[in-house]
């Protein structure tokens, strides 16, 4: 205390202001006074007179509390609009979501899309003539089909390197190859014998040493023989009507009129112990009735239902060795192909009831039933697998405004035979399209979205390369890939144009076939691009390869028939586009020129006779002209999908497809209120989206991306969240496979099943309710609100009331806040404020969850495009298990994709 008193009583030497803290004197012990502890003391100045206080100003008048409340509300409203405008961008747009390392995205400067116009029609026609060279198409087909090049083979790897070099030479932004280890099927040994009752060999029948059924079950089958025509359900039903049963016998079936896998599965369901498949001469006859396949030629096929590696269903293979267990999706009985000559020898021994006249020669019998001590037919198959590695090749042409949104075009490259039609034409067209669009980029026109050109390996065994690649990104692919175009088997003839497609692409295909003239005039208007959003794309007149001066649409349209009935087909499981839609929820199409049913060229697929000479003979030397027509249609589709500000997909077609599936049930008197109500919600939500798009500003980039998100989510929302992709990988309720699909349920209801036990009826009701919930999810995705789906309500009794009750007893979607009940965007902050259909809440956007945009530009950081992927798929716990509408995860625990 004495020290403190001295501090305040005395001034330090020299006066002036000093610090109010104690410190050691830097001059040492003699530099100043010391306190009790020996420290120097700093004297504080004596306080002077206090200054006079400034008079307090009079109080300002305060605002009335109501005025204060009004100003605060207005400020909060403006702040909310600002946050809603710049704080969140829905996924589906790709680049431009916030600034990237290279600077702000072009559209962020003003929220307006680029006004860069596509090349004029004269310029586009010049590019087509210059870069779609007919001689180069034929040269590529000749090179690819020079020798067999099976999946994972040495020559297959050499062709992969040649395709990679061609993509680099075309001037694409990037090109790379992707190896994929997995087990590949092999032929092994096989024999077909006549044996006596004791099993001793009596006669050995000739088998093609190169042909086999990939993924066949190994084993022995001994018994009688039954002829089953094409093995379709109606064929097997006719056998039963004539008192002939396949049970305990081998079944002899013709190839064609359906995939081989379906034939073998149906035969196993009918009780057959083995299947023999052969090409009938009536189906393979050449032009003018000439000879078809060689008499000793058999066809290599695969008998797996679906596509991909059967040992890793629903996820990518991580090993090249097959596990010891038999995977699901493969038939439980052995199968093997025969030549027409061997099948003819077997047909001669048939007796019993006569076959129907439309099955073949009237004298043909249906059954060989061995008597006591008689000879029997024995089929032995030792097929297996061998470790292998596929090599798929990727080439990307980067988009300017949305580089993280992809339009994919692919073609099979492998073939166990020469593969001129199976893989040569598709590979040639793929490379020519890459040349064309790269040349357009060098001329100054760059598409807004990225084009991805892919040459797939493993197509011969069930599209292994494509399915394995997309299985690696189950929760990301449908948010980044807007569409897939398959060029597999693009030219098999010139009789007809066929497009196997998902419903949302039908309108775009019609536009590609019908648009004629300068500036796209004279075509069918696209209702999903109204009003015009971008400068009009010049649509070339795609001329028919058969009738000069006519468009393809004019050629395929017959009087009194809709063009869709002759051109449009649903995606079959054997199509290369099937896994993209059925497993990944990406709209896909496989298009090309085909021949009449039972055609000559298709019969050669999978044989050593699939040569360039045979294909040219079928087309009378016009292969380049037909290939050019296919390339022009594909180029039109790519130009529209890659350039239009709003994706030219038609979600309203999903409601039409649902109606077509439900119509047969309604004709039988089954009025399923549950499904009908859900379909109505889908239709109303699609119409609401169309009206919102028509009434909004077409140059608003942020709105366009939101609309695109909802359009892309529509197809993906049809993947059932109630089945596991490990058990049922093809979850699409319209085009997939399994008991959860609408066709399967319609078939069961049409047969009157479910009226049995109470448990069966309850299980069927549950399946119908889950299907209705899936369709409600589609309506929610289109409306931009995946949460408010209403309530399934009282399901009632199907058979007594004809339906499952109504969904929440709501009459229509507006009453329960479901799809379409968004009101005005100003009322609810529009779809961006609610996170959009892909976000499912206020958790940022796809880029914030480890998506491609989270690392800036996918071209700069070596993302999974280097491995053939679509994003930074580092950890499924971080990126995949988001519980979003695409993967239908568990919102509460985020515990996985189902």
mmCIF file of N, CA, C and O in Angstrom, residues 32 41 70 78 123 160 172 272 285 361 391 459 543 785 795 831 887:
data_model
loop_
_atom_site.group_PDB
_atom_site.id
_atom_site.type_symbol
_atom_site.label_atom_id
_atom_site.label_comp_id
_atom_site.label_asym_id
_atom_site.label_seq_id
_atom_site.Cartn_x
_atom_site.Cartn_y
_atom_site.Cartn_z
ATOM 1 N N UNK A 32 16.522 4.240 -11.000
ATOM 2 C CA UNK A 32 15.299 4.796 -10.426
ATOM 3 C C UNK A 32 15.019 4.180 -9.085
ATOM 4 O O UNK A 32 15.755 3.349 -8.571
ATOM 5 N N UNK A 41 10.110 1.980 -9.628
ATOM 6 C CA UNK A 41 8.744 2.451 -9.520
ATOM 7 C C UNK A 41 8.547 3.590 -10.491
ATOM 8 O O UNK A 41 9.369 4.500 -10.579
ATOM 9 N N UNK A 70 -42.830 -2.248 -39.122
ATOM 10 C CA UNK A 70 -42.929 -2.274 -40.578
ATOM 11 C C UNK A 70 -41.557 -2.210 -41.226
ATOM 12 O O UNK A 70 -41.264 -2.941 -42.174
ATOM 13 N N UNK A 78 -36.366 -8.179 -47.620
ATOM 14 C CA UNK A 78 -35.326 -7.942 -48.627
ATOM 15 C C UNK A 78 -34.119 -8.838 -48.386
ATOM 16 O O UNK A 78 -33.516 -9.361 -49.327
ATOM 17 N N UNK A 123 -23.418 -24.004 -92.732
ATOM 18 C CA UNK A 123 -22.153 -24.363 -92.093
ATOM 19 C C UNK A 123 -22.231 -25.760 -91.476
ATOM 20 O O UNK A 123 -21.285 -26.549 -91.569
ATOM 21 N N UNK A 160 -8.683 -50.986 -78.475
ATOM 22 C CA UNK A 160 -8.926 -49.924 -77.489
ATOM 23 C C UNK A 160 -7.882 -48.824 -77.616
ATOM 24 O O UNK A 160 -8.203 -47.626 -77.541
ATOM 25 N N UNK A 172 -10.607 -33.858 -78.898
ATOM 26 C CA UNK A 172 -11.459 -33.781 -77.726
ATOM 27 C C UNK A 172 -10.703 -33.153 -76.559
ATOM 28 O O UNK A 172 -9.470 -33.114 -76.544
ATOM 29 N N UNK A 272 -38.345 -77.858 -67.660
ATOM 30 C CA UNK A 272 -37.350 -78.465 -68.549
ATOM 31 C C UNK A 272 -36.021 -78.615 -67.810
ATOM 32 O O UNK A 272 -35.708 -77.853 -66.886
ATOM 33 N N UNK A 285 -32.895 -66.698 -93.711
ATOM 34 C CA UNK A 285 -32.763 -66.687 -95.171
ATOM 35 C C UNK A 285 -32.292 -65.319 -95.646
ATOM 36 O O UNK A 285 -32.683 -64.276 -95.114
ATOM 37 N N UNK A 361 -43.199 -76.797 -90.805
ATOM 38 C CA UNK A 361 -43.818 -77.817 -91.662
ATOM 39 C C UNK A 361 -44.920 -78.560 -90.910
ATOM 40 O O UNK A 361 -44.749 -78.927 -89.751
ATOM 41 N N UNK A 391 -11.417 -53.130 -71.005
ATOM 42 C CA UNK A 391 -10.822 -51.819 -71.256
ATOM 43 C C UNK A 391 -11.824 -50.981 -72.031
ATOM 44 O O UNK A 391 -12.020 -51.181 -73.230
ATOM 45 N N UNK A 459 -19.524 -55.947 -74.193
ATOM 46 C CA UNK A 459 -20.930 -55.912 -74.600
ATOM 47 C C UNK A 459 -21.474 -57.259 -75.004
ATOM 48 O O UNK A 459 -22.674 -57.516 -74.879
ATOM 49 N N UNK A 543 -32.497 -37.109 -94.611
ATOM 50 C CA UNK A 543 -33.130 -37.791 -95.733
ATOM 51 C C UNK A 543 -33.083 -39.291 -95.546
ATOM 52 O O UNK A 543 -32.169 -39.856 -94.967
ATOM 53 N N UNK A 785 -40.964 -30.727 -54.900
ATOM 54 C CA UNK A 785 -41.233 -30.920 -53.479
ATOM 55 C C UNK A 785 -41.378 -32.406 -53.245
ATOM 56 O O UNK A 785 -42.405 -32.997 -53.525
ATOM 57 N N UNK A 795 -56.516 -48.517 -47.628
ATOM 58 C CA UNK A 795 -56.356 -49.260 -48.881
ATOM 59 C C UNK A 795 -57.579 -50.081 -49.221
ATOM 60 O O UNK A 795 -57.734 -50.514 -50.346
ATOM 61 N N UNK A 831 -38.778 -22.946 -55.657
ATOM 62 C CA UNK A 831 -38.196 -24.259 -55.397
ATOM 63 C C UNK A 831 -36.775 -24.173 -54.879
ATOM 64 O O UNK A 831 -36.290 -25.102 -54.259
ATOM 65 N N UNK A 887 -31.357 -41.666 -54.431
ATOM 66 C CA UNK A 887 -31.038 -42.962 -53.854
ATOM 67 C C UNK A 887 -32.089 -43.434 -52.862
ATOM 68 O O UNK A 887 -32.021 -44.542 -52.385
#
